[in-house]
Every structure is written in C-alpha cells, then in structure tokens.
Amino acid sequence: MCGIIGYIGKRQIIPVLLEGLRRLEYRGYDSAGIVFLEKNKIKVIKTKGRIFNLEEKIFKKPPLEAKAPGLGHTRWATHGEPSDENAHPHMDCKEELSLVHNGIIENYYELKQKLLKKGHRFCSATDTEVIVHLVEDYLNEGLNIKEAFFRTLKDLKGSFAIALIYKKHPEFILVARNQSPVVLGVGEEENFVASDIPALLPFTKKVVFLNDGEVAILYKDKIEVYDSKKNKIEKEPVLISWDLASAEKGGYAHFMLKEICEQPEAIKHTLLGRINLDNKEIDFSKEGLVKEFLEDVQKVFIVACGTSYHAGLVAKYLIERHLEIPVEVDLASEFRYRNPLINSKTLFIGVSQSGETADTLASLRLAKEKGAKILSICNVLGSTIARESGVVLYTQAGPEISVASTKAFTTQVLVFILLAFYLKKMLYGKDEDKEKVDALIKISNQLDNFIEKIRPKIKEISEKWHNISNCLYLGRNILFPIALEGALKLKEIAYIHAEGYAAGEMKHGPIALIEENVPSIILAAKETGIVYEKTLSNAEEVKSRRGPIISIISENSEEFKKISYDYIEVPLTFYEFLPIFYVVPLQLLAYEIAALRGCDIDKPRNLAKSVTVE
Ligand code: M6R
C-alpha cells in the first residue's frame, strides 16, 4: 500500500526521493508525489499515475534550487479517487507544512467538519489532509511545531505512518507511527525515513524500527525517538543483511520471474543454521523455540491472509500428520471478528511475508490478549508481527518485491516442515525423520533442476491456453492448498477467473462449470497414496464431460498422461515436500500466461504488496 520516503542531509533531494519511490513501487499505488524546499518555500509536485508520470511533471519545469528536507509518497487510494488533488503530499492553508501518510484516519470526517468551521480550506477528498490542517491549527493556537505534532497525534484514530516537514524548521523531519509500518535509515550526516527497507537499501543498511505510538525527529546528524508520553527513548540501529542486488531485477524481465527462480536459493538460506549437518538434527532453540514455550500446547491456530494462508493450510496437513495436536487454520480477516476459543494452552501461529498485514496483526493481538503463546513466521526482519511475537521464525527468502508472492510461500512451507519434524522430536522424542532431513538438504539443487527443466514446457502450455476466461485448479489432501494457491496466482496477475477446489468437491457443484473451453489443472502425486487414485477418478469425471485437463503429476503417471491435454511431470519426493514442487509449475504458468496477456505482472491492478489497512 502507500509508500513513504523522506530524506534530510546534503544529497540532491529529488534523485533520492525518486530512487526511494521507485523501490516502493511494488507496494502498489495509483498516484505519486514529492515535496522539498525551494527558496525557503514548500514545493509540492504530484500526479495521478505512475512514477514516470511524476518524473515527466518534475522535469518539464525542473526546480531551480531543490533542497532537503524532502518527502516522497506513492498513494494507494482509500478515501477519494486516484487524482492529482488526492495524491500526497498535502499542505496546510498557509503552505508552510507538508505531510505524507500511510494508513487510514478513521475519525477524519468529524475532524474535517471542525476544521472547516474554523476556516481551514481543503484541497482533496482524502482523510490525510485533516492531519496537516490539525497541525496548522495547533500552531495557530501558539504551540510550537513539536508540541503541535504530538497534540495532533492524540486526536487521530486509526492507522498511520506520517512524515511531516515545516518550512520554518528545515533542520528536521517529524515522523510518527501507529499500526502502519515505518523504518528509519541511519546514514553519515544524513537520515532517512521509509515505509519499507528496499527504499533505504541504495543509501544505508543501518535501520531503526519504530513501534506503535512512537515519534521520531530526524535531524541530519541525529535521530531522536519519543514514546507516546513524550519520554525520550534510546533505540539501537539494526544492520540489514539484504543487499541491493537482491532488491533489483538482475536481468530478469520481472521480479516475479526472478523470485520464482530464486526459490532454490531462498530454501538454502532458510535451512542455513537450522540443520546440524553431522547428525541431521533440526534446531530452532537459538530462535527461542524451546520445550518450555510449547510443552502444554493443546491446540494450534494458524492465521494469515492470501498466499500465507495457503501455507498455513499446508501446515495443517504437516502438523496433524506428525503431531497429535489439533490445528485450525483461519483467514485473519475472519478470525479477528469471531470468537475463537483461545487460552494459555493455545499456540497462535501468524504467517506473513511482510509482517505488516493489518488483519494478521490484529488477529495476533487478539490471541495475545486472550493469553495464547505467539509464534510467527515472517520474512521481514523487525516487522511489526515479528516484533510482537513471543518467538519468530524468519523465512530467509530475501526481499520479495513482486506483488505475487512466490518464494515467501515456499520458504514458509519449508519452515513448517522443519517445525513439524522439530516438534515431533522435542515433544515426543521421535527421531524418525533423518532421511527426510537429509533429503531437505538436497532439495534446493533438485528444485533448481526442476525449474530449468519445466520452463519450456510451461511456455508451450501457456501459448495454447492464455486466452481462456475461466479455469479450475483441482487437488486433494496436501495438494488442495496448492490448487488454491495456483488459482490465486492466475487471478491476481493474469486477471483470469480461476477457482481452486478440493477435487472431491467437484460433484457437489463445480463440475457444472466443465466445458470444452474451461481447462482443469489437476494436481496428483503418487506420494499421497490412495488420494492419488481418488484424484484420478475425479479427473476421469472431468474428461468424460469434455473438460480439457492439464495435469501436474508424479513421474510416470501413465493413467493421467492418457487423459491429459498437457502435463508436467514432477520427480518423486517425500510427501511433506510435495507443496514445494507442485506450486512451482503453477507459479510459472500464471507468470507466462500473464506475460502473454500483456499484464503488469509485478504490479497487478488494484493490488498492493503489503496490505496495511483492513
Ligand atoms: O505479507 P503477507 O504474507 O501477510 O501478505 C498476505 C497476502 O496479502 C499476500 O500473500 C497476497 O495474497 C499475495 N498478493 C499473494 O500473491
């Protein structure tokens, strides 16, 4: 969702802001803008559309003397349509203050009415604009800028990451956070603020994370942080291990393709340090996952959204197969508004690539309040979900820039596989998975070869099928969540209506959709035993209604090959690893089809990478 970049220091301000904004593009946006100082005046340039539209506007009439501090923003519309007026930054009536915001101000309407009565003039339909007028209002009352800022924050209800500059105090940028991500970048005689780490990587790897309720004042040579009661607090910067190259396309046409191909590497990194290569033992104890944390757990809730939710569904099969603990998997947006039965013997597992998804975070807080133990599986170091968890297991996938999640999913599944084996040993002393752990160590190379092998065939299949309007994805057991994930990928990046179904459910309704131009992508693995045979019967039922079948199947599944229009063969593996191998062809298929349809693959319409509002 919205992206923020801010800078104070000696660099040329416009290139820094544009570079930062480009690196936030993946979050999803529909307008963009910047603000800086020009001849001691606030200068805002903003536009509906993409960053190149903003660049065009800037360079049509290049500013003569652009100076820091400055702010940049990419807006994902919530209140008010995407337009030049609604784009951020926003200014006060006197054009002395300028502000960017990520989040939603829930009480904006009543605040706006009050401000209008006092004579403030609004230029946009946004909730954001009330913030800058409120600050102005408190300045009018005689407060100094810092007091006015703190006072304004008290009036706001909702979620926000805010950065504000004031022309009378160009020596600092004011920053505040409540339920929307914000990270500060620490440099030499320069400092930054951004909504996400990739925007900072070209400039610094030293970062400071703000917690909810905290305020930061960024000077060029220091950063002051205050808690909500205005007490000054000390924050130690953290060093980010991601490098700049990992946030760049590196010769690939799209981030999504790069990230699909990076999966073997991401798997390697996620395994690193967690498996003892001599005795094949898995160890999460250094990350805080010790017996005392889990001993009396009687129930597990896994809660997430989108692709991370699908990883959670996979985990249910893994955990219930290896541990005698019941597992419920919930969509975070549902979980948070029902009455889940939680107590101190509940383990809540939040799964999130970004670690900032609003619904997942709210669910985590709800579970915490009810006394559950909180474990999270996150990709982004220092993200809110990670920080609010009792234990966090990081997927070491590196930055995932494409809106469509790929390597985050495979590494989430991998962490769940490790977790199931680890807990089995820890809780029941059962040490029977060494052969599988050994195979896990080799899985990265196997996956690499598999990707290379299937790419031409996937391209061929995509050429034939990219014009379809509807598609079914069918799987059973541990491959059912993969069917859901395949359908989600096709929907979100190729804009094709796709439904994921448990193949056994076909007879209960969806089989009515089968026709000659509605392909069914059927997933079947011999490793699932009897379920493989059952899936074959479901496939026959599709075939006998003239539904074309594209199958993703175990090697030498002759029965399937006979009834399939096209097929991809997957090498035989262990049951637990099936999701990792079966999801990759579906990711590639969605990618190739979207490319042939000319879709904006890395930034699909209407979507945002990090969904920080509910
Ligand atoms: O950052 P999170 O894993 O919490 O994000 C959850 C979903 O928003 C995300 O997986 C989304 O569904 C992706 N666009 C799917 O590709």
XYZ file of C-alpha atoms and ligand atoms in Angstrom:
630
model
C 0.000 0.000 0.000
C 1.135 3.640 0.259
C 4.879 4.165 0.269
C 6.798 6.859 2.113
C 10.340 8.091 1.646
C 11.883 11.056 3.400
C 15.383 12.481 3.475
C 17.416 15.011 5.389
C 21.064 15.580 4.506
C 23.308 17.026 1.836
C 22.407 14.900 -1.177
C 20.378 16.278 -4.054
C 16.889 15.774 -2.799
C 14.943 14.923 -5.971
C 17.050 11.927 -7.081
C 16.936 10.495 -3.543
C 13.165 10.785 -3.385
C 12.633 9.328 -6.851
C 15.009 6.444 -6.163
C 13.203 5.703 -2.904
C 9.799 5.861 -4.580
C 10.893 3.529 -7.380
C 11.873 0.985 -4.778
C 8.480 1.251 -3.141
C 6.550 0.856 -6.397
C 5.974 -2.822 -5.692
C 3.761 -1.955 -2.735
C 1.038 -0.888 -5.173
C -0.073 2.698 -5.871
C -2.100 4.887 -8.176
C -0.540 8.339 -7.714
C 2.766 9.759 -6.583
C 4.258 12.978 -5.329
C 7.203 14.697 -3.707
C 7.812 17.759 -1.584
C 11.021 19.651 -0.910
C 12.192 23.156 -0.127
C 12.773 25.631 -2.906
C 13.984 29.093 -1.993
C 12.715 28.507 1.539
C 9.256 27.674 0.263
C 7.448 24.357 0.297
C 7.268 22.968 -3.212
C 4.939 20.058 -3.942
C 4.843 18.171 -7.243
C 2.332 15.344 -7.531
C 0.297 13.487 -10.058
C -2.115 10.681 -10.668
C -0.449 7.672 -12.287
C 2.997 6.171 -12.153
C 6.376 7.465 -11.088
C 7.329 8.132 -14.681
C 4.327 10.495 -14.877
C 5.708 12.250 -11.822
C 9.182 12.433 -13.384
C 7.714 13.928 -16.549
C 5.993 16.586 -14.472
C 9.147 17.345 -12.487
C 11.425 17.592 -15.481
C 9.025 19.600 -17.627
C 9.840 22.528 -15.392
C 12.888 21.468 -13.370
C 13.089 23.080 -9.934
C 15.984 25.519 -9.765
C 17.006 25.009 -6.204
C 15.535 21.890 -4.650
C 16.737 21.257 -1.125
C 16.285 18.775 1.700
C 14.388 18.009 3.778
C 12.035 16.327 1.385
C 9.366 13.664 1.320
C 8.017 11.364 -1.359
C 4.878 9.292 -1.472
C 3.118 6.663 -3.535
C -0.607 6.569 -2.785
C -2.967 3.594 -2.902
C -6.395 5.215 -2.865
C -8.694 4.610 0.097
C -10.575 7.909 0.642
C -11.018 9.760 -2.638
C -10.300 8.504 -6.136
C -6.798 8.458 -7.607
C -6.239 12.050 -8.812
C -3.675 14.851 -8.757
C -5.542 16.553 -5.898
C -5.787 13.458 -3.751
C -2.146 12.468 -4.293
C 0.183 13.199 -1.369
C 1.983 15.306 -0.109
C -0.692 17.579 1.333
C -0.219 21.101 2.627
C -1.813 23.358 5.229
C -3.651 26.572 4.272
C -0.536 28.728 4.573
C 1.621 26.274 2.612
C 4.185 26.088 5.379
C 3.708 22.455 6.331
C 3.660 19.385 4.155
C 2.891 15.830 5.039
C 2.657 12.288 3.680
C 0.676 9.499 5.296
C 0.164 5.765 5.028
C -2.907 4.280 6.739
C -6.480 5.386 7.412
C -7.687 8.152 9.728
C -10.978 6.717 10.902
C -12.295 9.885 12.549
C -11.292 12.136 9.656
C -14.866 13.206 8.909
C -15.580 14.747 12.297
C -12.110 16.321 12.419
C -12.658 17.803 8.975
C -16.014 19.305 9.963
C -14.417 21.012 12.955
C -11.541 22.336 10.881
C -13.855 23.569 8.130
C -15.841 25.515 10.719
C -12.614 27.136 11.822
C -11.987 28.277 8.254
C -9.466 25.716 7.008
C -9.527 25.186 3.265
C -9.249 21.639 1.969
C -7.978 20.737 -1.472
C -8.588 16.989 -1.515
C -11.104 14.296 -0.603
C -8.555 12.401 1.463
C -8.590 11.509 5.129
C -4.909 12.503 5.230
C -5.384 16.193 4.646
C -7.018 16.659 8.054
C -3.706 15.828 9.728
C -1.781 18.691 8.208
C -4.591 21.169 8.956
C -4.750 19.936 12.531
C -1.043 20.603 12.988
C -1.577 24.047 11.496
C -4.477 24.628 13.848
C -2.365 23.839 16.892
C 0.384 26.121 15.568
C -2.273 28.843 15.262
C -3.086 28.253 18.919
C 0.514 29.083 19.782
C 2.055 25.635 20.261
C 5.499 25.062 18.811
C 5.791 22.606 15.939
C 6.839 19.621 18.055
C 4.045 20.208 20.548
C 1.563 20.735 17.707
C 2.628 17.458 16.150
C 2.268 15.478 19.396
C -1.070 17.144 20.091
C -2.346 16.256 16.613
C -1.421 12.608 17.054
C -3.594 12.464 20.147
C -6.629 13.481 18.075
C -6.175 10.813 15.427
C -7.994 7.489 15.434
C -6.879 4.804 13.031
C -3.640 3.695 11.496
C -0.849 5.926 10.353
C 2.739 6.335 9.397
C 3.291 10.055 8.965
C 6.212 12.200 7.895
C 5.973 15.975 8.051
C 8.200 18.892 7.151
C 7.817 22.521 8.207
C 9.428 25.321 6.247
C 10.233 27.272 9.403
C 12.209 24.305 10.773
C 14.029 22.792 7.828
C 16.503 21.167 10.216
C 14.221 18.231 10.968
C 11.532 15.853 9.729
C 8.799 14.709 12.133
C 7.737 11.089 11.920
C 5.025 9.153 13.759
C 3.790 5.618 13.676
C 0.628 3.825 14.717
C -0.196 0.465 13.118
C 1.423 1.320 9.786
C 4.993 0.350 9.047
C 7.796 2.846 9.145
C 11.529 2.405 9.306
C 14.278 4.979 9.753
C 17.537 4.774 7.820
C 20.674 5.922 9.578
C 23.451 7.470 7.498
C 26.567 9.616 7.971
C 25.387 13.205 8.312
C 22.111 12.164 6.711
C 18.997 10.273 7.739
C 16.026 8.704 6.011
C 12.505 7.560 6.685
C 10.662 4.970 4.613
C 7.774 2.595 4.801
C 9.908 -0.336 3.838
C 13.527 -1.475 3.802
C 14.029 -1.718 -0.006
C 13.661 2.082 -0.283
C 16.644 2.502 2.029
C 18.971 -0.107 0.557
C 20.646 2.208 -2.017
C 21.641 4.528 0.834
C 22.113 2.604 4.069
C 21.685 -0.784 5.709
C 21.535 0.622 9.226
C 17.924 0.956 10.325
C 15.797 1.793 13.331
C 12.272 0.380 13.634
C 9.595 2.464 15.291
C 6.910 0.921 17.490
C 3.282 1.974 17.604
C 2.856 5.259 19.414
C 6.445 6.373 18.873
C 7.548 9.626 17.321
C 10.917 10.311 15.723
C 12.596 13.595 14.919
C 15.145 13.191 12.169
C 17.968 15.713 12.014
C 20.759 15.221 9.564
C 23.214 14.228 12.283
C 20.939 12.541 14.840
C 17.616 10.849 15.370
C 15.549 11.455 18.482
C 12.830 8.966 19.370
C 9.991 9.553 21.856
C 7.332 7.261 23.251
C 3.678 8.288 23.234
C 4.130 10.037 26.585
C 6.873 12.170 25.063
C 9.653 10.429 27.006
C 12.867 10.291 25.043
C 13.934 6.694 24.372
C 17.095 5.094 23.059
C 16.921 2.819 20.016
C 19.769 0.704 18.754
C 20.086 0.593 14.953
C 19.891 -2.865 13.368
C 22.024 -3.944 10.413
C 20.019 -5.366 7.497
C 21.552 -8.342 5.718
C 19.666 -7.841 2.430
C 21.844 -6.432 -0.306
C 20.890 -4.019 -3.037
C 21.153 -6.649 -5.782
C 18.526 -8.777 -4.064
C 16.058 -5.933 -4.489
C 16.843 -5.489 -8.199
C 15.693 -7.440 -11.236
C 19.169 -8.674 -12.152
C 18.467 -9.291 -15.836
C 15.051 -10.897 -15.405
C 12.064 -9.390 -17.206
C 10.109 -9.212 -13.958
C 10.680 -9.516 -10.233
C 8.149 -12.326 -10.155
C 10.199 -14.471 -12.518
C 13.374 -13.653 -10.645
C 11.731 -14.601 -7.374
C 10.370 -17.872 -8.771
C 13.854 -18.767 -9.950
C 15.363 -17.686 -6.628
C 13.383 -20.284 -4.706
C 16.181 -22.878 -4.543
C 18.481 -20.207 -3.110
C 15.817 -18.975 -0.693
C 15.361 -22.564 0.518
C 19.109 -22.897 1.074
C 19.165 -19.718 3.151
C 16.127 -20.758 5.166
C 17.763 -24.075 6.063
C 21.070 -22.448 6.951
C 21.980 -22.732 10.606
C 18.867 -24.733 11.396
C 20.102 -28.211 10.476
C 23.155 -29.802 12.031
C 24.789 -31.381 9.008
C 26.552 -34.067 11.087
C 23.617 -35.538 12.974
C 20.801 -34.171 10.776
C 19.097 -32.592 13.753
C 16.903 -29.544 13.374
C 17.402 -26.769 15.891
C 15.119 -23.801 16.491
C 16.190 -23.359 20.105
C 18.513 -20.432 19.294
C 15.421 -18.679 17.973
C 13.614 -19.211 21.273
C 11.562 -22.247 20.325
C 12.273 -24.324 23.406
C 10.315 -27.002 25.237
C 9.007 -24.657 27.947
C 7.421 -22.460 25.287
C 5.400 -25.335 23.842
C 5.062 -28.019 26.465
C 1.412 -27.642 27.389
C 0.103 -26.623 23.963
C -3.204 -28.340 23.259
C -4.340 -26.543 20.162
C -2.804 -24.618 17.302
C -4.372 -21.752 15.371
C -2.629 -20.738 12.180
C -3.809 -17.358 10.956
C -2.823 -15.486 7.802
C -4.042 -13.909 4.560
C -3.717 -14.786 0.873
C -0.734 -16.888 -0.055
C 0.463 -17.050 3.542
C -2.934 -18.514 4.446
C -2.339 -21.230 1.856
C 0.997 -22.013 3.516
C -0.984 -22.296 6.759
C -3.370 -24.791 5.135
C -0.384 -26.884 4.039
C 0.884 -26.735 7.619
C -2.340 -28.281 8.922
C -1.613 -31.426 6.908
C 2.004 -31.442 8.092
C 1.316 -30.844 11.769
C -1.599 -33.236 12.021
C 0.470 -35.923 10.289
C 3.396 -35.592 12.662
C 1.977 -34.268 15.932
C -1.035 -35.171 17.971
C -2.268 -31.604 18.182
C -5.431 -30.286 16.524
C -4.869 -27.417 14.131
C -7.285 -24.772 12.925
C -6.362 -22.524 10.027
C -8.112 -19.200 9.677
C -8.212 -16.251 7.366
C -7.109 -13.363 9.535
C -9.961 -11.127 8.371
C -12.421 -13.746 9.682
C -10.540 -14.801 12.793
C -10.398 -11.313 14.230
C -14.154 -10.828 14.119
C -15.282 -14.149 15.531
C -14.878 -15.547 18.984
C -12.031 -18.047 18.690
C -11.711 -20.275 21.730
C -8.267 -19.420 22.942
C -6.474 -19.839 26.247
C -2.942 -20.141 27.563
C -2.681 -23.632 26.068
C -3.235 -22.312 22.579
C -0.377 -21.749 20.200
C -1.154 -18.970 17.718
C 0.986 -19.043 14.572
C 0.806 -15.898 12.455
C 2.219 -16.278 8.955
C 3.160 -13.201 6.977
C 5.769 -12.371 4.388
C 5.691 -8.653 5.114
C 4.988 -8.971 8.820
C 2.753 -5.920 8.432
C -0.583 -7.291 7.183
C -3.230 -5.457 9.183
C -5.649 -8.358 9.663
C -2.932 -10.821 10.656
C -1.512 -8.322 13.120
C -4.936 -7.640 14.641
C -5.551 -11.393 14.979
C -2.195 -11.824 16.686
C -3.051 -9.069 19.153
C -6.426 -10.645 19.855
C -4.842 -14.048 20.516
C -2.204 -12.449 22.733
C -4.866 -10.679 24.743
C -6.583 -14.000 25.339
C -3.355 -15.497 26.636
C -2.148 -17.576 23.664
C 1.521 -18.208 23.029
C 2.516 -16.306 19.919
C 4.787 -17.672 17.226
C 5.185 -16.002 13.869
C 6.704 -16.947 10.560
C 7.825 -13.772 8.824
C 10.177 -12.708 6.094
C 10.862 -9.105 7.024
C 13.264 -8.543 9.889
C 11.923 -6.238 12.554
C 8.436 -6.113 11.064
C 5.570 -5.448 13.466
C 4.273 -9.014 13.543
C 7.793 -10.281 14.194
C 8.324 -7.798 16.988
C 5.062 -8.589 18.699
C 5.599 -12.360 18.714
C 6.966 -14.435 21.559
C 9.036 -16.388 19.044
C 9.666 -15.527 15.428
C 10.996 -17.932 12.822
C 12.251 -15.991 9.836
C 11.950 -17.264 6.302
C 15.221 -16.188 4.763
C 13.758 -15.507 1.328
C 15.312 -12.054 0.886
C 13.178 -9.144 -0.295
C 10.064 -10.195 -2.172
C 9.235 -7.308 -4.456
C 6.645 -8.755 -6.826
C 3.104 -8.373 -5.516
C 2.511 -12.043 -6.302
C 4.093 -13.989 -3.513
C 6.237 -16.945 -4.599
C 9.487 -17.514 -2.728
C 7.853 -16.402 0.510
C 5.358 -19.243 0.120
C 7.909 -21.996 -0.486
C 10.044 -20.853 2.425
C 7.001 -20.601 4.713
C 6.141 -24.195 3.802
C 9.748 -25.154 4.433
C 9.697 -23.604 7.904
C 6.512 -25.565 8.660
C 8.153 -28.806 7.500
C 11.115 -28.134 9.781
C 8.770 -27.190 12.585
C 6.763 -30.421 12.322
C 9.932 -32.557 12.442
C 11.475 -30.450 15.207
C 8.411 -30.530 17.450
C 7.969 -34.257 16.950
C 11.466 -34.814 18.272
C 11.133 -32.256 21.039
C 7.684 -33.195 22.315
C 7.659 -36.967 21.786
C 11.350 -37.793 21.422
C 10.599 -39.296 17.995
C 13.620 -39.056 15.777
C 12.400 -40.790 12.661
C 12.758 -38.105 10.025
C 16.524 -38.101 9.489
C 16.217 -39.471 5.972
C 13.814 -36.662 5.134
C 16.018 -34.050 6.751
C 18.889 -35.356 4.667
C 16.715 -35.056 1.562
C 15.796 -31.499 2.551
C 19.441 -30.540 2.374
C 19.449 -31.639 -1.262
C 16.079 -30.202 -2.191
C 17.486 -26.883 -3.328
C 19.509 -28.388 -6.190
C 16.663 -30.668 -7.154
C 14.277 -27.737 -7.340
C 16.743 -25.744 -9.410
C 16.963 -28.544 -11.990
C 13.202 -28.956 -11.943
C 12.587 -25.267 -12.685
C 15.018 -25.322 -15.565
C 13.501 -28.478 -16.985
C 9.845 -27.407 -16.912
C 10.162 -23.821 -18.141
C 9.978 -24.580 -21.899
C 7.007 -26.899 -21.425
C 5.170 -24.343 -19.296
C 5.743 -21.734 -22.010
C 4.293 -24.106 -24.568
C 1.215 -24.783 -22.438
C 0.752 -21.066 -21.811
C 0.852 -20.314 -25.551
C -2.085 -22.673 -26.031
C -4.175 -21.545 -23.097
C -3.526 -17.876 -22.453
C -6.822 -16.753 -23.992
C -9.099 -18.616 -21.599
C -11.590 -16.777 -19.382
C -12.165 -19.459 -16.748
C -10.085 -22.154 -15.209
C -10.312 -24.730 -12.400
C -7.472 -25.898 -10.181
C -8.100 -29.228 -8.503
C -6.137 -31.093 -5.875
C -6.701 -33.182 -2.774
C -5.074 -33.537 0.611
C -1.809 -31.571 0.862
C -2.211 -30.551 -2.797
C -5.589 -28.908 -2.172
C -3.981 -25.721 -0.759
C -1.670 -25.770 -3.767
C -4.714 -25.765 -6.052
C -5.958 -22.700 -4.148
C -2.579 -21.043 -4.491
C -2.370 -21.784 -8.230
C -5.809 -20.224 -8.758
C -4.879 -17.156 -6.711
C -1.722 -16.637 -8.785
C -3.620 -16.796 -12.082
C -6.359 -14.457 -10.837
C -4.092 -11.824 -9.415
C -1.556 -11.450 -12.201
C -3.339 -12.672 -15.362
C -6.849 -11.444 -14.420
C -8.383 -14.786 -15.373
C -11.215 -16.128 -13.300
C -9.822 -19.199 -11.586
C -11.221 -21.381 -8.817
C -9.245 -23.691 -6.609
C -11.207 -26.702 -5.403
C -10.721 -29.882 -3.476
C -11.147 -32.352 -6.342
C -13.551 -34.450 -4.240
C -15.920 -31.481 -4.073
C -16.430 -31.315 -7.845
C -19.580 -33.409 -7.756
C -21.094 -31.077 -5.219
C -21.348 -28.175 -7.616
C -18.339 -27.000 -9.618
C -18.491 -29.858 -12.122
C -21.361 -27.914 -13.701
C -18.746 -25.438 -14.939
C -16.911 -28.008 -17.034
C -16.953 -27.288 -20.777
C -14.532 -27.575 -23.669
C -13.036 -24.143 -23.105
C -12.671 -24.425 -19.316
C -9.441 -26.230 -18.551
C -8.922 -28.033 -15.252
C -5.435 -28.004 -13.843
C -5.265 -31.175 -11.813
C -2.573 -31.923 -9.255
C -1.910 -35.556 -8.380
C 1.013 -37.145 -6.564
C 1.656 -40.836 -6.018
C 3.123 -39.911 -2.617
C -0.418 -39.200 -1.376
C -1.285 -42.915 -1.689
C -4.982 -43.687 -2.045
C -5.718 -39.990 -2.632
C -3.823 -40.252 -5.918
C -6.295 -42.882 -7.140
C -9.212 -40.777 -5.956
C -7.888 -37.748 -7.850
C -7.583 -39.899 -10.948
C -11.286 -40.764 -10.686
C -12.122 -37.063 -10.333
C -10.026 -36.363 -13.422
C -11.901 -39.048 -15.379
C -15.160 -37.341 -14.445
C -13.873 -34.074 -15.874
C -12.643 -35.791 -19.002
C -15.949 -37.545 -19.650
C -17.622 -34.126 -19.681
C -15.144 -32.933 -22.326
C -13.223 -30.784 -19.914
C -9.609 -30.333 -21.041
C -7.094 -31.439 -18.407
C -3.645 -30.054 -17.745
C -2.094 -32.264 -15.123
C 0.798 -31.760 -12.755
C 1.645 -35.323 -11.833
C 4.257 -37.672 -10.438
C 6.722 -39.091 -12.949
C 5.360 -41.987 -14.960
C 1.711 -41.444 -14.079
C 0.644 -43.131 -17.298
C -3.067 -43.115 -16.416
C -3.025 -39.339 -16.132
C -0.941 -38.801 -19.216
C -3.576 -40.634 -21.269
C -6.385 -38.326 -20.262
C -4.417 -35.053 -20.137
C -4.216 -32.495 -22.908
C -0.882 -31.398 -21.451
C 1.083 -32.497 -18.417
C 4.106 -31.652 -16.304
C 5.932 -34.452 -14.501
C 7.267 -33.889 -11.001
C 10.131 -36.002 -9.635
C 9.178 -38.410 -6.849
C 9.837 -36.965 -3.430
C 8.638 -37.223 0.167
C 5.001 -36.417 0.947
C 5.986 -33.387 3.033
C 7.886 -31.779 0.143
C 5.072 -32.066 -2.408
C 3.789 -28.478 -1.948
C 7.198 -27.075 -2.803
C 7.481 -28.987 -6.066
C 3.861 -28.721 -7.151
C 3.477 -24.997 -6.599
C 6.365 -24.030 -8.880
C 4.731 -25.083 -12.196
C 1.623 -23.154 -11.161
C 3.615 -20.019 -10.393
C 5.364 -20.275 -13.764
C 2.112 -20.963 -15.584
C 0.466 -17.852 -14.125
C 3.585 -15.845 -14.947
C 3.817 -16.964 -18.591
C 0.090 -16.542 -19.207
C 0.139 -13.053 -17.659
C 3.156 -12.141 -19.819
C 1.362 -13.298 -22.982
C -1.697 -11.275 -21.999
C 0.484 -8.184 -21.544
C -0.374 -7.751 -17.861
C 1.585 -5.592 -15.475
C 2.985 -8.636 -13.710
C 4.871 -7.135 -10.786
C 2.220 -4.545 -10.041
C -1.151 -6.073 -10.847
C -4.115 -3.736 -10.991
C -5.892 -2.850 -7.733
C -3.402 -4.770 -5.591
C -0.835 -3.762 -3.026
C 2.101 -5.797 -1.801
C 1.725 -5.030 1.822
C -1.887 -4.757 2.976
C -1.525 -2.478 5.960
C -5.174 -1.480 6.211
C -8.035 -3.903 6.791
O 2.681 -10.156 3.737
P 1.660 -11.227 3.925
O 2.212 -12.598 3.697
O 0.950 -11.139 5.234
O 0.588 -10.964 2.800
C -0.580 -11.716 2.707
C -1.269 -11.517 1.387
O -1.609 -10.175 1.211
C -0.398 -11.972 0.210
O 0.017 -13.288 0.348
C -1.183 -11.817 -1.104
O -2.249 -12.713 -1.139
C -0.266 -12.008 -2.312
N -0.525 -10.994 -3.274
C -0.459 -13.313 -2.991
O 0.375 -13.461 -4.081
